[in-house]
PDB file of C-alpha atoms and ligand atoms in Angstrom:
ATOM      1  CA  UNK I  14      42.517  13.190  -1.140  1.00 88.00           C
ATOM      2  CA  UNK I  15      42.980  10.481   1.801  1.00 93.00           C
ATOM      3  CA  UNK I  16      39.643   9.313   1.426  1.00 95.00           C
ATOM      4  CA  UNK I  17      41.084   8.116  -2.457  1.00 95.00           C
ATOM      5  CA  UNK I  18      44.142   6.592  -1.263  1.00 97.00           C
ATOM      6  CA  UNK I  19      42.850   4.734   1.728  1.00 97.00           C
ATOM      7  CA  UNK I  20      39.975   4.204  -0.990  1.00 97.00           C
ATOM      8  CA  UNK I  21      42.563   2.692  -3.389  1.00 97.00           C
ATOM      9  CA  UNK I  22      44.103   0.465  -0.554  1.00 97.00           C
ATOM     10  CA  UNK I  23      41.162  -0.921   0.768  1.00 97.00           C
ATOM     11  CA  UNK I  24      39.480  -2.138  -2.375  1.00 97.00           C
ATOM     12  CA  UNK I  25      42.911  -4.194  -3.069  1.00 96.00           C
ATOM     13  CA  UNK I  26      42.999  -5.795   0.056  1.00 97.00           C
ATOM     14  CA  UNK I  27      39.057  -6.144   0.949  1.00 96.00           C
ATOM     15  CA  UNK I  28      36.974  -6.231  -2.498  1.00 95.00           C
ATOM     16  CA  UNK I  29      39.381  -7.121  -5.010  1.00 96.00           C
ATOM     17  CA  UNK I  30      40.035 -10.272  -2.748  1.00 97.00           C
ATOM     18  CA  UNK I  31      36.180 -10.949  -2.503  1.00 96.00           C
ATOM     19  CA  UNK I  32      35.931 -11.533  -6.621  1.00 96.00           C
ATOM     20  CA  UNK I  33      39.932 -12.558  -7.304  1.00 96.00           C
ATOM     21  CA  UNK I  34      38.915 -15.334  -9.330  1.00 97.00           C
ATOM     22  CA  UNK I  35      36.646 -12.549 -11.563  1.00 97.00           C
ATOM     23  CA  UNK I  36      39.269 -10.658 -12.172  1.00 97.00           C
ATOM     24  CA  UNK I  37      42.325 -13.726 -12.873  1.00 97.00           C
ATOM     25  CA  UNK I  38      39.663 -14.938 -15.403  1.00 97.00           C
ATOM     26  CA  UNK I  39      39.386 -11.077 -17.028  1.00 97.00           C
ATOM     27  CA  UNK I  40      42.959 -10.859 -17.116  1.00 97.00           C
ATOM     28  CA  UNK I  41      43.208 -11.399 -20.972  1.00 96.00           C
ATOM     29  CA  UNK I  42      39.733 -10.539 -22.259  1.00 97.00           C
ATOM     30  CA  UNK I  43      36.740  -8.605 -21.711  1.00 97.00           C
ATOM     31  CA  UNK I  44      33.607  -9.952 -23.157  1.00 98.00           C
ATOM     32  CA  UNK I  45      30.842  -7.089 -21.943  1.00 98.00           C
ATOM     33  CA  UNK I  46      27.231  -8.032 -23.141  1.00 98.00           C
ATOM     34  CA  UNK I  47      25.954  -4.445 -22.545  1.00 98.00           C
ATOM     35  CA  UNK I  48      27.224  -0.843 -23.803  1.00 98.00           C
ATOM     36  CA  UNK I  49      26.017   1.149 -21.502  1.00 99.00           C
ATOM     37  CA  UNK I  50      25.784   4.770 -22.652  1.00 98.00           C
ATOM     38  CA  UNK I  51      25.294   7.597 -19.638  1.00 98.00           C
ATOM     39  CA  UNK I  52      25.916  11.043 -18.064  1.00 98.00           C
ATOM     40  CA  UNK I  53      29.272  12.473 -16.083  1.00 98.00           C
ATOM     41  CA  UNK I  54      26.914  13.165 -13.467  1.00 98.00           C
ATOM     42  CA  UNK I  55      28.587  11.727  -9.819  1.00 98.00           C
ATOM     43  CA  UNK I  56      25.201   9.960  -8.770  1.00 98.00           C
ATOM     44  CA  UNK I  57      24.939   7.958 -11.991  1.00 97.00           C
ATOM     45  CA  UNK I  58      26.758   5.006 -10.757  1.00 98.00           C
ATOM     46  CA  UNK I  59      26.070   1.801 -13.618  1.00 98.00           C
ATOM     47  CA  UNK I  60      27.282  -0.992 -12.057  1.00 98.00           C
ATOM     48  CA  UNK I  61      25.624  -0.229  -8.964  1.00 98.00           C
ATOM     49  CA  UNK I  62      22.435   0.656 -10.686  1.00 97.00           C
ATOM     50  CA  UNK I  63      22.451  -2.832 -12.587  1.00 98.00           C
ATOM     51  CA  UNK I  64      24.239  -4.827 -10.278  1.00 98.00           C
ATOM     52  CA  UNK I  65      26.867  -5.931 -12.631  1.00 98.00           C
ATOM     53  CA  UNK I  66      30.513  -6.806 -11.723  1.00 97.00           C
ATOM     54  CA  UNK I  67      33.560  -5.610 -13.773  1.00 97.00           C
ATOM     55  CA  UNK I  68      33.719  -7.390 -17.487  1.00 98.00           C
ATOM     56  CA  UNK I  69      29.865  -7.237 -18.096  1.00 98.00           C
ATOM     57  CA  UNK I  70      29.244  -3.213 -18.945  1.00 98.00           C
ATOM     58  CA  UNK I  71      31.482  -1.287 -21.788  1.00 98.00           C
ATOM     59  CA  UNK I  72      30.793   2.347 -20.258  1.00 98.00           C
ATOM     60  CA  UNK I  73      30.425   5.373 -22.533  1.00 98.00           C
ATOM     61  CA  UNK I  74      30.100   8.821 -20.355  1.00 98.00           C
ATOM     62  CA  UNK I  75      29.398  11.764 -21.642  1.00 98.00           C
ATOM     63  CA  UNK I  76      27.427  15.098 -20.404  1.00 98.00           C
ATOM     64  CA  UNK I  77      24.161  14.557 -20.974  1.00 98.00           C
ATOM     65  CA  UNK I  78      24.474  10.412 -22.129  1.00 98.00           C
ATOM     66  CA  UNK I  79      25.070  11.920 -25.593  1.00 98.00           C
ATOM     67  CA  UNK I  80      25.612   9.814 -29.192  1.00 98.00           C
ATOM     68  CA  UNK I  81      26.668  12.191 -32.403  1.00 98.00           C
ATOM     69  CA  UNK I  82      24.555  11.422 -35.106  1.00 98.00           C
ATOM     70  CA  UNK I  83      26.907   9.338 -37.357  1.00 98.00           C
ATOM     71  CA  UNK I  84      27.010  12.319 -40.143  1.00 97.00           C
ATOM     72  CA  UNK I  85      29.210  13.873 -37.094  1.00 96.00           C
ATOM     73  CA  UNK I  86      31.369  10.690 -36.124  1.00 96.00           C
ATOM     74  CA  UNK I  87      34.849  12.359 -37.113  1.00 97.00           C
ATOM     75  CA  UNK I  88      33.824  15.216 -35.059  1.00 96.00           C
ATOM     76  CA  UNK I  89      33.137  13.466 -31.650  1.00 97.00           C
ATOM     77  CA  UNK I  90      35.376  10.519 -31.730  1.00 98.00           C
ATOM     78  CA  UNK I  91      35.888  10.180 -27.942  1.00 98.00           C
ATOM     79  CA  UNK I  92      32.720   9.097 -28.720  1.00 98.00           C
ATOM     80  CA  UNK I  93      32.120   7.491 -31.561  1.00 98.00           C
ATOM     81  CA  UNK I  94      35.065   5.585 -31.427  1.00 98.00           C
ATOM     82  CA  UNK I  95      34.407   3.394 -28.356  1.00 98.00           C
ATOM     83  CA  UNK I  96      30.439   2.938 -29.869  1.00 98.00           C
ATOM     84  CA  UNK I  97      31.806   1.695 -33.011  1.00 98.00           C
ATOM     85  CA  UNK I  98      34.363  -0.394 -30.423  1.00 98.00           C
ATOM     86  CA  UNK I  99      31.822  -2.117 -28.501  1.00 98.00           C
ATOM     87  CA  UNK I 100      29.494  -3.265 -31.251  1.00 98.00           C
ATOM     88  CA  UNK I 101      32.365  -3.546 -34.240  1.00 98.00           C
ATOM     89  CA  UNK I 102      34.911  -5.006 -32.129  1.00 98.00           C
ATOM     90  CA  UNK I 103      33.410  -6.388 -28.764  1.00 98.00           C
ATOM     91  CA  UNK I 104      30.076  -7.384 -30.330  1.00 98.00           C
ATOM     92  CA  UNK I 105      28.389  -6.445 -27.255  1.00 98.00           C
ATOM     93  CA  UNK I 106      24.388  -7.645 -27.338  1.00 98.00           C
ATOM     94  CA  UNK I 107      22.897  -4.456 -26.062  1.00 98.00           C
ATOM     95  CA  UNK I 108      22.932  -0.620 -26.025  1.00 98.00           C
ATOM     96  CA  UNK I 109      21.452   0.959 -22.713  1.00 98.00           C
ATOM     97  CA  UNK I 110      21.051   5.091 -23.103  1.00 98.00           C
ATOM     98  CA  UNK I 111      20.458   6.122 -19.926  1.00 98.00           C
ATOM     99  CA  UNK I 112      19.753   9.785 -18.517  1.00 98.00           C
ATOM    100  CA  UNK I 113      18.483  10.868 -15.170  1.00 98.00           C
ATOM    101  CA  UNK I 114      16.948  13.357 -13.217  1.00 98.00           C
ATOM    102  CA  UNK I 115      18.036  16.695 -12.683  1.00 97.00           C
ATOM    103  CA  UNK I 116      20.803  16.675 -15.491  1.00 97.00           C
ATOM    104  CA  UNK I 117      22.906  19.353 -15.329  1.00 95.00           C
ATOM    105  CA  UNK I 118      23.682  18.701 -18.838  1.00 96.00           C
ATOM    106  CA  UNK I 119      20.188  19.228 -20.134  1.00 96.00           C
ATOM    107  CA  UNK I 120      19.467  22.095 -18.209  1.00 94.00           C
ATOM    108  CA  UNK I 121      22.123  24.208 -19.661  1.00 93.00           C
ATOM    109  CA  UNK I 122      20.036  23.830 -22.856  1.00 92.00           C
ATOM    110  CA  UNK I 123      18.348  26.185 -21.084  1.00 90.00           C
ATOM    111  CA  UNK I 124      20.588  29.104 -19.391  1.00 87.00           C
ATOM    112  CA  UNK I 125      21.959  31.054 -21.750  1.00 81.00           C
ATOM    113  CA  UNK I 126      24.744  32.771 -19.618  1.00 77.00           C
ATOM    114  CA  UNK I 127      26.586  29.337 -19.548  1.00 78.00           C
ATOM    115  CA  UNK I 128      27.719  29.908 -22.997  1.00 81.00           C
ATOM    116  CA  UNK I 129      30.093  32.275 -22.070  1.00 86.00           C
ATOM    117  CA  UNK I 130      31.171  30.921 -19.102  1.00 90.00           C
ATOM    118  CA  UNK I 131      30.886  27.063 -20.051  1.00 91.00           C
ATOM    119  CA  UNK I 132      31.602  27.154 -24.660  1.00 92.00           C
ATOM    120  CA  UNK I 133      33.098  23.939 -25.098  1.00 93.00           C
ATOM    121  CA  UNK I 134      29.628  22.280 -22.751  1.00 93.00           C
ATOM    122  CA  UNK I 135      27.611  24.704 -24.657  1.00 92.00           C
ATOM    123  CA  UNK I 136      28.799  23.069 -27.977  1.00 94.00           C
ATOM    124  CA  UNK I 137      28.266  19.845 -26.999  1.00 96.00           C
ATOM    125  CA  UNK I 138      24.754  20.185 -25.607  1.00 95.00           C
ATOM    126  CA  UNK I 139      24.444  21.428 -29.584  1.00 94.00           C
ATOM    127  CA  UNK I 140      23.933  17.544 -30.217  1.00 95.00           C
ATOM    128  CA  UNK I 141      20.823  17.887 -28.401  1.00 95.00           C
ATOM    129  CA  UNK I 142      19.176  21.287 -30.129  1.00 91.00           C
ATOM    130  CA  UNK I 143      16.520  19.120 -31.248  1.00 95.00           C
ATOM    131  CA  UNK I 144      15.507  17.753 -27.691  1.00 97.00           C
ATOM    132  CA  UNK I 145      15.135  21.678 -27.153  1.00 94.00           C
ATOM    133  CA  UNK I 146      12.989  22.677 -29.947  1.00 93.00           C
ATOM    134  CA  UNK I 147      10.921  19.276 -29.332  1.00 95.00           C
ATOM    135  CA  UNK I 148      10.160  19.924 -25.661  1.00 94.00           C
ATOM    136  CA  UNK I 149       9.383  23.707 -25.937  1.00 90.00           C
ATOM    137  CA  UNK I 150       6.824  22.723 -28.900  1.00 90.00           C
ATOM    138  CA  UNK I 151       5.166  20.734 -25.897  1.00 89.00           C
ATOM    139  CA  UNK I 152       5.532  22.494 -22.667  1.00 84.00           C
ATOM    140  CA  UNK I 153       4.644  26.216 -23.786  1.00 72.00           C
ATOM    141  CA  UNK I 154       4.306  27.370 -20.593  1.00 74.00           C
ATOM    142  CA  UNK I 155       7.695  26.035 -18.899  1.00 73.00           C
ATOM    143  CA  UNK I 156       6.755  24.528 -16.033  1.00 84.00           C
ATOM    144  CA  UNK I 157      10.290  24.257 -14.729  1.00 86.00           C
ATOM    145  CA  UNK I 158      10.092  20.584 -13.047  1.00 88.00           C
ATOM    146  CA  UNK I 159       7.624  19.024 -16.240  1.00 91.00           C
ATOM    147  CA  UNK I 160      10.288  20.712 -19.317  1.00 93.00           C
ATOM    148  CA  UNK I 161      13.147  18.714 -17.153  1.00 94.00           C
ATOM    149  CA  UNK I 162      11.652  15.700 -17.031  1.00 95.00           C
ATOM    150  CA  UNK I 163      10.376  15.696 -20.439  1.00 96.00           C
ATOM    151  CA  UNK I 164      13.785  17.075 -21.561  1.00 97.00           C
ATOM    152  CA  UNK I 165      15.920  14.326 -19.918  1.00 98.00           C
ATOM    153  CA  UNK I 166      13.497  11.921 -21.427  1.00 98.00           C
ATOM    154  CA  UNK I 167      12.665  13.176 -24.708  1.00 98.00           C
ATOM    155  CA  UNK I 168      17.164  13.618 -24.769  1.00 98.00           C
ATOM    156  CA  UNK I 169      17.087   9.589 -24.526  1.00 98.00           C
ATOM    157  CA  UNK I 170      15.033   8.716 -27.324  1.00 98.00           C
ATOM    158  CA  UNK I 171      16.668  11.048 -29.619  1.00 97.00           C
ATOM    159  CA  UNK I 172      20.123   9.973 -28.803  1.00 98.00           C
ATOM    160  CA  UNK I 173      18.668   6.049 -29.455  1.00 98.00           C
ATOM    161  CA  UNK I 174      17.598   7.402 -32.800  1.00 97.00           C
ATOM    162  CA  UNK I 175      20.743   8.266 -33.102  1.00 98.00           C
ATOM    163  CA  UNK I 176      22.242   4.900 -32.846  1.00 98.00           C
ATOM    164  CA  UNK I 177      20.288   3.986 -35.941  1.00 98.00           C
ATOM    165  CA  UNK I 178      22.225   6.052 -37.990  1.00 98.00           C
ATOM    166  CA  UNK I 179      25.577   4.300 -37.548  1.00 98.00           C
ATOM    167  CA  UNK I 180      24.858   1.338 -40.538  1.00 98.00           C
ATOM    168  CA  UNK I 181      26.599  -1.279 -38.635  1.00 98.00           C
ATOM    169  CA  UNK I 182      24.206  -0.298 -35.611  1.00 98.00           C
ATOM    170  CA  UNK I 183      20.636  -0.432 -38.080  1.00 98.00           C
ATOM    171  CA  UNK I 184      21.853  -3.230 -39.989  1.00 98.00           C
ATOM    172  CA  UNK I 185      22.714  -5.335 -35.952  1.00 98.00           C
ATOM    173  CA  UNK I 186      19.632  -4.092 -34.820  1.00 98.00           C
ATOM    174  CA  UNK I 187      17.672  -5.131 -37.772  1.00 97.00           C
ATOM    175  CA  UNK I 188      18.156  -8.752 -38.134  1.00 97.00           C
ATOM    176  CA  UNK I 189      17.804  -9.222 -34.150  1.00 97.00           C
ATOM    177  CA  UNK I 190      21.805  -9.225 -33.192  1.00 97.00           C
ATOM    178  CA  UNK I 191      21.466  -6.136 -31.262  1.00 98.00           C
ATOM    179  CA  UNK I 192      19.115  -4.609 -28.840  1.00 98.00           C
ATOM    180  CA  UNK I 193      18.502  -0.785 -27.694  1.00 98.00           C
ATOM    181  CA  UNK I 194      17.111   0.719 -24.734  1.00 98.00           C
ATOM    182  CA  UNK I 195      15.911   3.698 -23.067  1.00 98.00           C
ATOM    183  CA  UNK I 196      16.163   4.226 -19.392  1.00 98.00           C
ATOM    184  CA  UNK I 197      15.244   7.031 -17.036  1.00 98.00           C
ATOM    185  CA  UNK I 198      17.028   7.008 -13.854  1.00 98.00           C
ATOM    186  CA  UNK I 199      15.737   9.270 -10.866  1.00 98.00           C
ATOM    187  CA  UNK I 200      18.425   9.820  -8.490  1.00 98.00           C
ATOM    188  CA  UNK I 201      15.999  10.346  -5.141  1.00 98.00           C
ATOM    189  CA  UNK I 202      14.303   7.279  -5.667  1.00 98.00           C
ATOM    190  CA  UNK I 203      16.497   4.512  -7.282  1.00 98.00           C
ATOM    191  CA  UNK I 204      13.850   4.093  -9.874  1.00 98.00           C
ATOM    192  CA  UNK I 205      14.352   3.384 -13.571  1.00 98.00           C
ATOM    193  CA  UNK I 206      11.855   3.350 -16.343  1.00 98.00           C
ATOM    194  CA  UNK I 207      12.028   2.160 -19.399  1.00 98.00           C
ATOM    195  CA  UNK I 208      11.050   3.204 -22.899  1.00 98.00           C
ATOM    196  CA  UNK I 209       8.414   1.858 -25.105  1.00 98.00           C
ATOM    197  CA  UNK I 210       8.414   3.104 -28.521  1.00 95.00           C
ATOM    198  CA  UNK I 211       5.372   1.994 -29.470  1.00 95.00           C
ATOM    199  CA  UNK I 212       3.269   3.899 -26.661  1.00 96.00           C
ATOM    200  CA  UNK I 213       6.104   6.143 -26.263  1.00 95.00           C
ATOM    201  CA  UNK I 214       6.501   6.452 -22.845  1.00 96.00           C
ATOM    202  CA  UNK I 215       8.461   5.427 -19.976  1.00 98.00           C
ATOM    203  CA  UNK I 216       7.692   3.277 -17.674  1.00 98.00           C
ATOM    204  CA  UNK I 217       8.444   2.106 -14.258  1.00 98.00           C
ATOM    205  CA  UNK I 218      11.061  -1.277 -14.651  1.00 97.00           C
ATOM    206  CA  UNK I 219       9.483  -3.745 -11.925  1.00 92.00           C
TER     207      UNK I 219
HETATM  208 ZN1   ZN K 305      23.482  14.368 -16.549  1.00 76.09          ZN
END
């Protein structure tokens, strides 16, 4: 707990200081270019990942960098809601999805037992049943590190297809207003690769 409060203290009197004028000139509007969609998980850290400084990233987190499909959009509005916020309202120029390595998220999808234990996780990771089903079509033989890397991935560029069914997301996209990515984040390394649709495959962001 001290290590919050003296936290709290000393980024009012050391960083806050270092970017006042940033913040005096946020005081009455946020213009973010980027919605940045990711995981919970404590070692996903956005800003510090792209280097951006407070006004520039609209943040959705979620277990498992999750978007509802927009049939389900009354279901998930914790959700939903700030998506349809950031492109609707804040106009925002990009939307990043971005999982990682070793996702806890994603590998419940695969431990039954956490059902029990975990049912309102279990029903989330239901927006994914498809990444499932996808990945065990490919990796018959579970190969525990290659079906969590190709799950994690495989999660991202269903959840971007996902995007495209919210119409005021396809019809941006469509005429240029709005762009989507795909990243892959690996926690050990610092390394993020990036999605190409038409190979489709990640690659290494240099
Ligand atoms: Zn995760």
């Amino acid at each position: 707990m001290d290590k919050l409060l003296n936290g709290v203290v000393e980024f009012r009197k050391k960083d806050f200081e270092d970017h006042r004028i940033l913040f005096r000139n946020l005081k009455e509007e946020q213009k973010p270019h980027t919605l940045f969609i990711g995981c919970c998980d404590s070692r996903i850290v956005p800003a510090l990942i792209t280097k951006t400084l407070p006004g520039e990233l609209f943040i959705i987190r979620n277990i498992a960098n999750m978007v509802p499909p927009y049939r389900l959009a009354d279901e998930y509005l914790a959700t939903t809601s700030a998506i349809e916020y950031a492109v609707q309202a804040l106009d925002v120029e990009n939307i990043v999805v971005c999982g990682h390595s070793n996702c806890g998220g994603c590998g419940s999808l695969y431990d039954e037992p956490s059902k029990e234990r975990l049912p309102h996780t279990s029903k989330w990771m239901e927006l994914a049943s498809a990444v499932k089903e996808k990945v065990e079509q490919q990796l018959p033989d579970h190969d525990p590190l290659a079906r969590e890397w190709l799950t994690e991935q495989t999660n991202v560029v269903e959840q971007m297809k996902h995007l495209l069914t919210y119409p005021f997301i396809e019809n941006k996209f469509k005429t240029g207003r709005l762009k989507i990515m795909g990243w892959y984040y690996i926690i050990e390394t610092g390394e993020v690769f990036s999605y190409h649709k038409e190979e489709n495959c990640f690659t290494l962001m240099n």
